[in-house]
XYZ file of C-alpha atoms in Angstrom:
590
model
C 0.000 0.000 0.000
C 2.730 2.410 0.907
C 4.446 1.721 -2.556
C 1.150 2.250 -4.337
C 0.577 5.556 -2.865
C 4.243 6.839 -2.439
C 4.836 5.800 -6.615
C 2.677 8.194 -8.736
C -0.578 9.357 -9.401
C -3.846 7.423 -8.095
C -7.609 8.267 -7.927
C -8.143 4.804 -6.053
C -6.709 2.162 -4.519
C -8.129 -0.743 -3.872
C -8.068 -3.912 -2.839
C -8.914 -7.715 -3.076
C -8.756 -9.563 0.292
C -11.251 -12.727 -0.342
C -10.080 -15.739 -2.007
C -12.713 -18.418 -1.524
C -10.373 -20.506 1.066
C -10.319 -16.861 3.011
C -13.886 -17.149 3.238
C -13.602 -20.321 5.308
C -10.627 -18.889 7.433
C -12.894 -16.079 7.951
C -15.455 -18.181 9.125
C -13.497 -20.001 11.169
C -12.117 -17.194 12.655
C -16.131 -16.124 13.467
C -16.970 -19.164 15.101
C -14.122 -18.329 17.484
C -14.768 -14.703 18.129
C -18.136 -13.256 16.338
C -16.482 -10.079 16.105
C -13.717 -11.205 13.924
C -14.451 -12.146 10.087
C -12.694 -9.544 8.497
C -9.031 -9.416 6.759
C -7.016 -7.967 9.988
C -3.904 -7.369 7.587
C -5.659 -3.948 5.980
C -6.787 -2.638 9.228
C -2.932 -3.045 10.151
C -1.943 -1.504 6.378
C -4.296 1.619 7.270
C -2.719 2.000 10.568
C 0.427 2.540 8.437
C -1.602 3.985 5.286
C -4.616 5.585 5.989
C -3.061 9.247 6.755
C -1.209 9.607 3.608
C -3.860 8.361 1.386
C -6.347 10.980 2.818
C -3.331 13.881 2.509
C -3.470 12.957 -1.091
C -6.877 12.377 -1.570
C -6.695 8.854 -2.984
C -9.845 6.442 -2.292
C -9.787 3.259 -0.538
C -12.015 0.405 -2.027
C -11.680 -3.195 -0.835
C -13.295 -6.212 0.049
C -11.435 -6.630 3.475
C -14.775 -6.648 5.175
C -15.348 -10.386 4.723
C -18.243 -11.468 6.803
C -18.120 -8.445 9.101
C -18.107 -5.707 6.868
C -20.024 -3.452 9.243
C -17.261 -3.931 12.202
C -14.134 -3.471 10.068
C -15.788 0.038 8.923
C -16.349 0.828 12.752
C -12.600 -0.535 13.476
C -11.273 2.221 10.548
C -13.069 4.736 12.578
C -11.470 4.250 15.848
C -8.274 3.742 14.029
C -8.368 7.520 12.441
C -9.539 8.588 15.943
C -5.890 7.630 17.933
C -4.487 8.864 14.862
C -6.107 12.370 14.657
C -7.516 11.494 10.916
C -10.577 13.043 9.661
C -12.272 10.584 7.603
C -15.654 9.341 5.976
C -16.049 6.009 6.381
C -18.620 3.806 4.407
C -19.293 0.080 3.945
C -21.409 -2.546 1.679
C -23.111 -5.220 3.784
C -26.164 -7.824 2.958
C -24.417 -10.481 0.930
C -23.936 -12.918 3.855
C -26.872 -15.804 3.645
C -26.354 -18.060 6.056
C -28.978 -17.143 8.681
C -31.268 -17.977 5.594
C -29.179 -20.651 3.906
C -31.787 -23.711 4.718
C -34.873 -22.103 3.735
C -33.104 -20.698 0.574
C -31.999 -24.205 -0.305
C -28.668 -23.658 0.528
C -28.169 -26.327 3.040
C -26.260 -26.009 6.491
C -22.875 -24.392 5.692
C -20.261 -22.396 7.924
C -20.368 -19.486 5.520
C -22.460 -18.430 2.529
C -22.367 -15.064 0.858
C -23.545 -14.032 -2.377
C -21.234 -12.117 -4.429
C -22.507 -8.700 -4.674
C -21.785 -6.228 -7.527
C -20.263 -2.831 -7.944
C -23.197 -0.636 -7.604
C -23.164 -0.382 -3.450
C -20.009 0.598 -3.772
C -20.914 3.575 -6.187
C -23.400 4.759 -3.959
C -20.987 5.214 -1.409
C -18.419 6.867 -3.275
C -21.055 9.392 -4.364
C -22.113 10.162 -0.668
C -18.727 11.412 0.020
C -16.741 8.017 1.567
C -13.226 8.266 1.351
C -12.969 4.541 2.381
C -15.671 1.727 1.595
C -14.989 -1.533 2.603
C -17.644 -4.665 1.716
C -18.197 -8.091 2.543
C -18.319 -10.845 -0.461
C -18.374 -8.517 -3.884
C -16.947 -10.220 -6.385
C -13.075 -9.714 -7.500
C -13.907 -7.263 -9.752
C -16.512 -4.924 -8.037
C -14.018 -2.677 -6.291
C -12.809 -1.403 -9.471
C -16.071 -1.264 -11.343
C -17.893 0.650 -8.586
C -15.616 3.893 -8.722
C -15.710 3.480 -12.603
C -19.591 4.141 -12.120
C -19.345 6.463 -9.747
C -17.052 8.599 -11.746
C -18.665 8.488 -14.995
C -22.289 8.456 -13.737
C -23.003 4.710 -15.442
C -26.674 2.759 -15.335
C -27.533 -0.479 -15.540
C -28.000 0.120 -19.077
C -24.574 0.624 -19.643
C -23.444 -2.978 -20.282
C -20.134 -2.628 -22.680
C -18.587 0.015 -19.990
C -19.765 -1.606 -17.490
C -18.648 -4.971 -19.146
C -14.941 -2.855 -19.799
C -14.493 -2.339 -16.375
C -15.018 -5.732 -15.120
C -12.582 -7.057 -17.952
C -9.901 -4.345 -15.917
C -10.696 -5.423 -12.450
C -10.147 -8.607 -13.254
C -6.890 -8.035 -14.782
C -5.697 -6.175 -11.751
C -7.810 -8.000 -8.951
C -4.470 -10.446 -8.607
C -2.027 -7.855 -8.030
C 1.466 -8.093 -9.712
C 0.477 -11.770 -11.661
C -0.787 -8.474 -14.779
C 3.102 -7.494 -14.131
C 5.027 -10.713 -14.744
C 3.977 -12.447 -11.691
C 3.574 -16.592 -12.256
C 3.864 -15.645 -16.168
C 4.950 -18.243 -18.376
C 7.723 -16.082 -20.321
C 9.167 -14.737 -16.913
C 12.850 -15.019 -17.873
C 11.576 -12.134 -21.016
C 10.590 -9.769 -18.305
C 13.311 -7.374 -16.726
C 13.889 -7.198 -12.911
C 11.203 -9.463 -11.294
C 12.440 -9.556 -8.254
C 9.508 -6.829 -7.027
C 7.205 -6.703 -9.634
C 5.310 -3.412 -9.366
C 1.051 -3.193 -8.765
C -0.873 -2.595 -11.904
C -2.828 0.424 -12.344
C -6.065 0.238 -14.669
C -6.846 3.907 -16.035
C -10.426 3.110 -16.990
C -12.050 5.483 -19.674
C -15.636 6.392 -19.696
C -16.252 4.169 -22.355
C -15.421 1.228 -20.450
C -11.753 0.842 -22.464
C -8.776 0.869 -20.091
C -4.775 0.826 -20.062
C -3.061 -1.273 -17.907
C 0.289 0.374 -16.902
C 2.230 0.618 -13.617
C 4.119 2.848 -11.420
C 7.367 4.284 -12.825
C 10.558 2.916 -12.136
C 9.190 -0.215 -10.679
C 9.846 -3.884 -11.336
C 8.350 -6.121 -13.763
C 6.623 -4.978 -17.185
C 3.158 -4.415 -18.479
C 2.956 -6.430 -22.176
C -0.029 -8.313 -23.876
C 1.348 -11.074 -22.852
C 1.272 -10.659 -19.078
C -2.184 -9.276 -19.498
C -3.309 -12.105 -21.656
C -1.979 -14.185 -18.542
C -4.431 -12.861 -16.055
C -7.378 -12.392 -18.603
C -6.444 -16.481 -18.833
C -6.527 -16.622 -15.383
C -9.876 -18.280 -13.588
C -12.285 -18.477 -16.465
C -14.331 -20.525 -18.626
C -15.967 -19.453 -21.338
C -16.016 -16.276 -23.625
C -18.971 -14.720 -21.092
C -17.761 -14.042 -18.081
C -20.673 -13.548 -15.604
C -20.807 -11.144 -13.159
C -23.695 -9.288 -11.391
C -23.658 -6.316 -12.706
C -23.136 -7.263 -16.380
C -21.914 -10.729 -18.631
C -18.458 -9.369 -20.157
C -17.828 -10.975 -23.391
C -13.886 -11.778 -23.296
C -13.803 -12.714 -26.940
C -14.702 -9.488 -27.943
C -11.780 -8.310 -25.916
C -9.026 -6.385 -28.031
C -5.356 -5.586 -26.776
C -3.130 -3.737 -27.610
C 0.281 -1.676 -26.915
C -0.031 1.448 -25.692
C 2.981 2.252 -24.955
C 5.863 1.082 -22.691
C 4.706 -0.425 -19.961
C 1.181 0.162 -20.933
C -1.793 -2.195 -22.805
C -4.880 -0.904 -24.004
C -7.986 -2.986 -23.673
C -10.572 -2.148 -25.812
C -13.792 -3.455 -28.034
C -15.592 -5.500 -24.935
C -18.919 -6.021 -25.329
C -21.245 -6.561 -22.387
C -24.735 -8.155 -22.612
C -27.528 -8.227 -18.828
C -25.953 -9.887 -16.237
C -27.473 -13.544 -15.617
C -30.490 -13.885 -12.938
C -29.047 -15.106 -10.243
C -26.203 -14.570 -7.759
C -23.331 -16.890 -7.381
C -23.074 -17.714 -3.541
C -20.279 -18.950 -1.871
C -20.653 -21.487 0.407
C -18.338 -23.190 2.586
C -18.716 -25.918 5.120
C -16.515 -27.712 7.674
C -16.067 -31.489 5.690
C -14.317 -33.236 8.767
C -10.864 -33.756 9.760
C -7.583 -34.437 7.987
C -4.361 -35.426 9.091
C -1.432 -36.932 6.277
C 2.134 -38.344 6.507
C 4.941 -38.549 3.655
C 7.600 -41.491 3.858
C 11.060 -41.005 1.592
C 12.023 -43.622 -0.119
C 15.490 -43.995 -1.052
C 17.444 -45.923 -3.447
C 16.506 -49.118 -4.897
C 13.212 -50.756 -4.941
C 11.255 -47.746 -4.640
C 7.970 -49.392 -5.936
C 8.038 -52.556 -3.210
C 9.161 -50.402 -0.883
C 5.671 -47.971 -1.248
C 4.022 -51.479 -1.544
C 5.265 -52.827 1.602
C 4.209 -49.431 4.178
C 1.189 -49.043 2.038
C 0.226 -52.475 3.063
C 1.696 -52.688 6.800
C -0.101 -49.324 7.432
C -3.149 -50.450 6.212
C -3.574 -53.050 8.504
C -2.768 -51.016 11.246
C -5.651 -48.650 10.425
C -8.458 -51.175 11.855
C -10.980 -49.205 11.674
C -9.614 -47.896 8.648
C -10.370 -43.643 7.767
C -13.423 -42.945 5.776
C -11.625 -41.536 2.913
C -7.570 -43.223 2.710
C -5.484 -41.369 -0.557
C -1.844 -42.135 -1.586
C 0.395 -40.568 -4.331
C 3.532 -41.498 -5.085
C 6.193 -38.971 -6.358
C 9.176 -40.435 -8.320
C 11.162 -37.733 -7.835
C 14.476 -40.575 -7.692
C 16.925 -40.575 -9.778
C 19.438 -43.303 -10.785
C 22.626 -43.414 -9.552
C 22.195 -39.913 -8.086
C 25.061 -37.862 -6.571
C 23.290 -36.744 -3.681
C 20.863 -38.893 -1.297
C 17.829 -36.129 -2.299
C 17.960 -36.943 -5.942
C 18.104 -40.749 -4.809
C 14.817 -40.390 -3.236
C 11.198 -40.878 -3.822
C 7.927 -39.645 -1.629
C 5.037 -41.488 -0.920
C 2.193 -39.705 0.759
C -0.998 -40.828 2.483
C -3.695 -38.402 3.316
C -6.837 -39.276 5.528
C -9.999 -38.006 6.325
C -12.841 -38.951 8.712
C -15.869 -37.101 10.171
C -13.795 -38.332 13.513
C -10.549 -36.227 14.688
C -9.768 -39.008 16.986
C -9.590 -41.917 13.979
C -7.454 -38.909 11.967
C -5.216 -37.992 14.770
C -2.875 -39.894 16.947
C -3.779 -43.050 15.888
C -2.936 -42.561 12.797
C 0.178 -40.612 12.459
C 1.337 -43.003 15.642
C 0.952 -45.838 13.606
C 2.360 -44.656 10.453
C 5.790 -43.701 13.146
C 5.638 -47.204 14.840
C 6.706 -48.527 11.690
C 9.816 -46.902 11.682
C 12.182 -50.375 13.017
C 9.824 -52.854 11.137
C 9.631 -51.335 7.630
C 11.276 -50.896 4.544
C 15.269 -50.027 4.548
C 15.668 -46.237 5.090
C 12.472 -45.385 6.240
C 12.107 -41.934 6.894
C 9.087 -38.906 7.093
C 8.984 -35.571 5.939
C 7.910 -34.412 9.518
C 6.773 -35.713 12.850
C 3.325 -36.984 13.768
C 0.747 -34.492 14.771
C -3.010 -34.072 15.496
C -6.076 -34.031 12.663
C -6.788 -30.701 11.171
C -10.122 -29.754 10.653
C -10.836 -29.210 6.465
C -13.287 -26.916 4.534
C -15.458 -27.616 1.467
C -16.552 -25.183 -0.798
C -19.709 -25.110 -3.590
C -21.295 -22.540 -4.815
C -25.164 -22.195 -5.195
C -27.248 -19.639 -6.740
C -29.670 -17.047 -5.538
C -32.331 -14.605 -7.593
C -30.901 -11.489 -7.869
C -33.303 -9.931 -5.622
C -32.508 -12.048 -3.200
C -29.482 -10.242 -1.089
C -30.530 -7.064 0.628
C -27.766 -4.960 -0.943
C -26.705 -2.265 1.553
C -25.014 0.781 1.148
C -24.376 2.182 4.518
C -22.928 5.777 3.409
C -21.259 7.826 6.018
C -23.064 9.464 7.715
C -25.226 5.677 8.767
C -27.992 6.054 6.166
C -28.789 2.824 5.034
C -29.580 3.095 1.117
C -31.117 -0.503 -0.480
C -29.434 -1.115 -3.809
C -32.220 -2.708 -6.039
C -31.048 -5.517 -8.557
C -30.863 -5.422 -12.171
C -34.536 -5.785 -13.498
C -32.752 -6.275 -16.801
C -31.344 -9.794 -17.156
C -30.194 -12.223 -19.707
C -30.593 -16.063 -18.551
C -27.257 -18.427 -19.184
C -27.576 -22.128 -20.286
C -25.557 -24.297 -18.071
C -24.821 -26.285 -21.347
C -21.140 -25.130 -22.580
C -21.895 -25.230 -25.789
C -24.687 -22.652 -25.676
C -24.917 -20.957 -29.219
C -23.337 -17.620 -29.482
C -20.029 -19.130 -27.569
C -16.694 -18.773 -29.480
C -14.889 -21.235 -30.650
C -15.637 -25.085 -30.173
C -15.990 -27.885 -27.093
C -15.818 -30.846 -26.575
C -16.363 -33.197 -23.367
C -15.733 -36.499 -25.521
C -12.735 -35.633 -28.029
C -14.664 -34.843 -31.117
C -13.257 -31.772 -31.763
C -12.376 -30.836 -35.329
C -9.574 -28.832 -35.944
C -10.985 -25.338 -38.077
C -8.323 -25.402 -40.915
C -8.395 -25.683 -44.903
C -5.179 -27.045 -44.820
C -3.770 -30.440 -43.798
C -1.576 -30.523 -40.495
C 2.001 -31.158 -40.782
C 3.471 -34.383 -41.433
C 5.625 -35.978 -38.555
C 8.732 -35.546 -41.061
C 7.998 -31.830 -40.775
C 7.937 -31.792 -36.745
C 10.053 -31.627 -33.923
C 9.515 -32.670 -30.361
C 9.632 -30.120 -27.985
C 7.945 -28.907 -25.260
C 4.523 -26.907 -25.907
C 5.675 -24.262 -23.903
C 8.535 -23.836 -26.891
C 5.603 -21.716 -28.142
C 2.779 -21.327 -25.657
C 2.826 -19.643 -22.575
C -0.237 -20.578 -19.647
C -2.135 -19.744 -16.940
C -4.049 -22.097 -14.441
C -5.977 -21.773 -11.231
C -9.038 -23.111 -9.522
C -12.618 -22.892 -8.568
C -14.000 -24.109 -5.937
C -13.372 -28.490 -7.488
C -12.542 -27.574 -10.773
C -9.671 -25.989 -12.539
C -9.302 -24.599 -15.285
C -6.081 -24.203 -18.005
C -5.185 -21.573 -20.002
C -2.669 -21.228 -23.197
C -2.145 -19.021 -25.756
C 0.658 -18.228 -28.353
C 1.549 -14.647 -29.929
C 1.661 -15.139 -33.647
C -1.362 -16.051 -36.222
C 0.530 -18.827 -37.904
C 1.445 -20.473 -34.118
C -2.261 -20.034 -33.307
C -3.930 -21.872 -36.791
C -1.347 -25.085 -35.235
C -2.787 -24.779 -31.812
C -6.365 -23.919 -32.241
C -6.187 -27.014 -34.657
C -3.497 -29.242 -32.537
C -4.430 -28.882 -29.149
C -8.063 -30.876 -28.804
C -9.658 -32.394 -26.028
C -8.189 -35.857 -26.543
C -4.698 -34.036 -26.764
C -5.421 -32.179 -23.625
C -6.228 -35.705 -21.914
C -3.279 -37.361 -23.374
C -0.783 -34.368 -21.975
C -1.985 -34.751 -18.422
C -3.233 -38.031 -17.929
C -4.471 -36.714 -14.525
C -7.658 -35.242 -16.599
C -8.589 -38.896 -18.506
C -11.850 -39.729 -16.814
C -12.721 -36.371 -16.130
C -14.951 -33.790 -17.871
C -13.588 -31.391 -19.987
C -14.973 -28.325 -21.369
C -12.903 -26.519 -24.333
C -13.360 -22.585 -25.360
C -11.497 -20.347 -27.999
C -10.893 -16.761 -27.824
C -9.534 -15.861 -31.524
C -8.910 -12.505 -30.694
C -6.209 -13.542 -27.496
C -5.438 -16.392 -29.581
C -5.886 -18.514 -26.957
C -7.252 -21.811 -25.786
C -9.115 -22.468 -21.962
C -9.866 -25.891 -20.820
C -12.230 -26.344 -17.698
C -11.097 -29.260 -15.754
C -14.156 -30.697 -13.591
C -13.354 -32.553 -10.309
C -10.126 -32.103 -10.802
C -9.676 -30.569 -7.154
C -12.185 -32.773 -5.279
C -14.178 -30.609 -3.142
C -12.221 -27.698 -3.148
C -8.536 -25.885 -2.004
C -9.053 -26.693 1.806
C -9.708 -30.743 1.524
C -7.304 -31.303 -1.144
C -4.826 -33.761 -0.980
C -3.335 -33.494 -4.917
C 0.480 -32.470 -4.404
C -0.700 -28.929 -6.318
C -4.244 -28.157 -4.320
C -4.693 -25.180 -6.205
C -4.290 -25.816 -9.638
C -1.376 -23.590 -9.903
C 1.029 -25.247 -11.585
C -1.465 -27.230 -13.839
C -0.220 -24.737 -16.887
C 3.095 -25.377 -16.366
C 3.158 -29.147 -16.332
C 0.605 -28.612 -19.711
C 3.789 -26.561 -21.264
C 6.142 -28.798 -19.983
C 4.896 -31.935 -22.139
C 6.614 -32.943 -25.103
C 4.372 -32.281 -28.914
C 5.464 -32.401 -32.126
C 5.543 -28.892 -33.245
C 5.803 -27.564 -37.062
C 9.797 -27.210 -37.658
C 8.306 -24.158 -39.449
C 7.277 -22.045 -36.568
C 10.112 -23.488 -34.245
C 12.790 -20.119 -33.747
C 15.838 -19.878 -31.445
C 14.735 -18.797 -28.089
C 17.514 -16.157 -27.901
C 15.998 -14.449 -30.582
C 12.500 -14.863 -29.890
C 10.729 -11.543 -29.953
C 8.774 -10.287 -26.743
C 5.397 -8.921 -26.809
C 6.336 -5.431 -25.895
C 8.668 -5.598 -28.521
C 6.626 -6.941 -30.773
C 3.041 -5.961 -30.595
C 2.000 -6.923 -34.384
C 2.422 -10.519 -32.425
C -1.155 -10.230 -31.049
C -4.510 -8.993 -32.346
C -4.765 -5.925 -32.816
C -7.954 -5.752 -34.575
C -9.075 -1.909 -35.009
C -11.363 -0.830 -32.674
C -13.126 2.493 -31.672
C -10.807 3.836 -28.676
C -11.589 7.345 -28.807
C -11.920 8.478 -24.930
C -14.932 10.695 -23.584
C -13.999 11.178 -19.854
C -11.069 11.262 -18.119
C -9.465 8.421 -16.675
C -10.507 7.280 -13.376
């Protein structure tokens, strides 16, 4: 915060505090303390913060509220008291369901908030608040609701509207629009401290992306291409306010250090609310045994099979992976090892706890040669699971408490446009497939294997992959028309499934965005029942991309170029679409 308002020029600042596994910390901290349920790191940032952002009249805007939106804004206030600050506080409250979660169908769960959109926030900012904090608005909402307060936007307004969203959501993950987790990272110049992004949002709903002078990292079409990537699934991304249509989306450079986004289209947001929902699932406890040397596979068999019998009653839900992360004939006794983890989990702490990791310990004289764990026994954990369900719009009593305590009711959209569930909805870019059947879109046969190399697909294509809620979801794209005809027509479903065998008997969903010349592939189940339960060595999906790029294809010798000469996106913008569009500006940028 300190290097966002000490670098340059803001009209905003905000902030994005609520993952969906905060959500569950959150509520776990509630159930300790109903007071708490709010991100304690910003109130300690404002303690810090809060008197130079009010010197130089920059507006605060986050989400930190969590599930107590309405005590962090009364924390803020006695903060600026013992500081001597004169401030107007203001907060967004009424998406938190649960004391209605049963009779709304929504079960029994530890938390459940709807995500809210940006419009609560507006209301504030236009009643004066120099900080607004809210409980679960969705990623983008902090940056769309100052974009409507400043340029006076409706609900009618669905491409700005639609514009904004596309920017919030490039700039809701912090430095990943600035080179951080970006596929290309050894192209981008002094990432040790990538800077923040910055989205100067027009009052046509276009934006640039750009940064603070003189920090780290850069601002290219390729590391915002990364984020747009990042978390999606199809070309309309839904949000409450409005559907933005990400294959309409245009980029391109503005500049150095600077991408303009342009040419969204937005269509009525769908009728319902996504809600968040998160529940306690039980208790989880897990132990990793190295394995070194020789016979790593009868080794694994033999604790596998000793421990097994020691776990009479056995855990409702037993899980082992092994890793063969051994090497032969290794020079050191690391790369000579292997790790084979279990992972339990029982409604019971006492069948996950001591009895388990003391069993899996006893073995330690009467097992295999070498035996050896990561780290010493402990007690069961407990574990969250998250699913979303849906609400009506009207549902949530949006609340904008401005202020000066005036509670104003924010009435939903009464203009909506319904979304199939079915992927393959018409009007969706670009072609699916759960099965396989995809047909590559090309009037020209694909190269023979005479004219291909194997190398690996990140040779061309850089990703981006993350998760939601079970499923994850894979993004890659490449930065020059001929390398995107090969992928759009190479990389199918069956392809996908053959790369990472992990996805075989899963569902699949496959989506094209021509313009980004990119490819996303939703991963169902992938993740189990979400982030907090997970027991795959990458819970989060994170490095899903990178494994993808990592995999061996043959790849036309044609488009294959020496990686020491291979041109960046800021120095090359003609290597991405940059299909004219209308950016002529009519306000100035927020």
């Amino acid at each position: 915060m300190h290097e966002m308002l000490d670098g340059g020029e803001l009209d905003v600042l905000t902030g994005d505090y609520l993952a969906e596994l905060t959500m569950l910390i959150l509520g776990r901290d509630r159930l300790k303390d109903p007071t708490r349920g709010y991100a304690k790191t910003y109130l300690r940032q404002l303690e810090d913060c809060l008197g130079t952002a009010v010197e130089r009249g920059v507006t605060l805007v986050s989400n930190a509220g969590g599930l107590a939106p309405a005590r962090l804004a009364d924390e803020i206030r006695a903060l600026a008291d013992r500081l001597g600050i004169t401030v107007a506080v203001a907060h967004v409250e009424g998406d938190d369901l649960l004391d209605r979660a049963d009779a709304l169908g929504l079960g029994s769960p530890l938390t459940a908030n709807a995500y809210l959109g940006a419009f609560g926030v507006a209301r504030c900012l236009d009643a004066g608040a120099q900080v607004v904090v809210t409980g679960r608005v969705t990623d983008a909402s902090v940056v769309v609701g100052p974009a409507v307060a400043r340029f006076g936007w409706t609900r009618d307004d669905v491409d700005a509207l639609a514009g904004a969203v596309v920017a919030g959501h490039v700039i809701e993950c912090g430095t990943q629009a600035t080179g951080g987790n970006y596929s290309f990272f050894t192209e981008v110049p002094d990432l040790r401290r990538p800077g923040f992004p910055i989205a100067e949002i027009d009052a046509d709903g276009s934006s640039v992306i750009t940064k603070h002078p003189g920090t780290g990292g850069a601002v290219t079409i390729g590391t915002v291409t990364a984020q747009l990537m990042y978390e999606v699934t199809g070309p309309r991304y839904l949000g409450p306010d409005a559907t933005a249509r990400l294959d309409t989306v245009a980029l391109s450079d503005d500049g150095h250090d600077r991408v303009r986004i342009a040419g969204v289209r937005g269509e009525a947001p769908p009728p319902t609310l996504k809600v968040s929902r998160n529940t306690v699932g039980g208790f989880r406890n897990e132990t990793t045994f190295v394995l070194t040397g020789l016979d790593v596979d009868a080794k694994a068999a033999l604790v596998r099979a000793q421990l097994t019998d020691a776990l009479v009653p056995p855990p409702a839900q037993v899980e082992w992976t092994l890793a063969r992360t051994d090497h032969s004939d290794a020079d050191t006794e690391e790369a000579a090892s292997a790790l084979l983890r279990v992972v339990v989990r029982d409604p019971d702490p006492a069948v996950v706890g001591r009895r388990f990791s003391g069993a899996a310990i006893e073995l330690a004289l009467a097992s295999y040669p070498g035996f050896a764990v990561t780290a010493p026994p402990g007690n069961g954990s407990p574990y969250g699971v998250f699913e979303a369900g849906y609400v009506e719009q009207s549902v949530p009593e949006h609340t904008a408490v401005l202020p000066d305590g005036t509670r104003v009711a924010i009435p939903a959209p009464t203009v909506t446009t319904p979304v199939s569930d079915d992927p393959d909805v018409p009007g969706d870019a670009g072609a699916r497939s759960d099965t396989g059947d995809f047909v590559a879109r090309s009037d020209t046969a694909g190269p023979s294997e005479t004219d291909t190399v194997m190398l690996p697909l990140g040779t061309l294509a850089a990703a981006r992959s993350g998760d939601k809620g079970g499923d994850a979801n894979v993004g890659v794209w490449v930065r020059t028309d001929a390398e995107w005809e090969w992928l759009r027509g190479w990389l199918t479903v069956d392809a996908i499934r053959q790369l990472l065998p992990e996805t075989a008997t899963l569902t699949l969903h496959r989506y094209e965005f021509p313009n980004l010349r990119a490819i996303n592939v939703v991963v169902h189940g992938l993740l189990g029942a979400g982030v907090a339960s997970g027991a795959r060595f990458d819970p989060q999906a994170k490095g899903l991309g990178e494994w993808l790029r990592s995999r061996h294809v043959p790849i036309p010798r044609h488009l294959v170029r020496d990686p020491a000469a291979r041109d960046t996106t800021a120095q090359d913008p003609t290597a991405q679409d940059t299909t004219a569009q209308d950016t002529t500006t009519s306000g100035a940028p927020a």
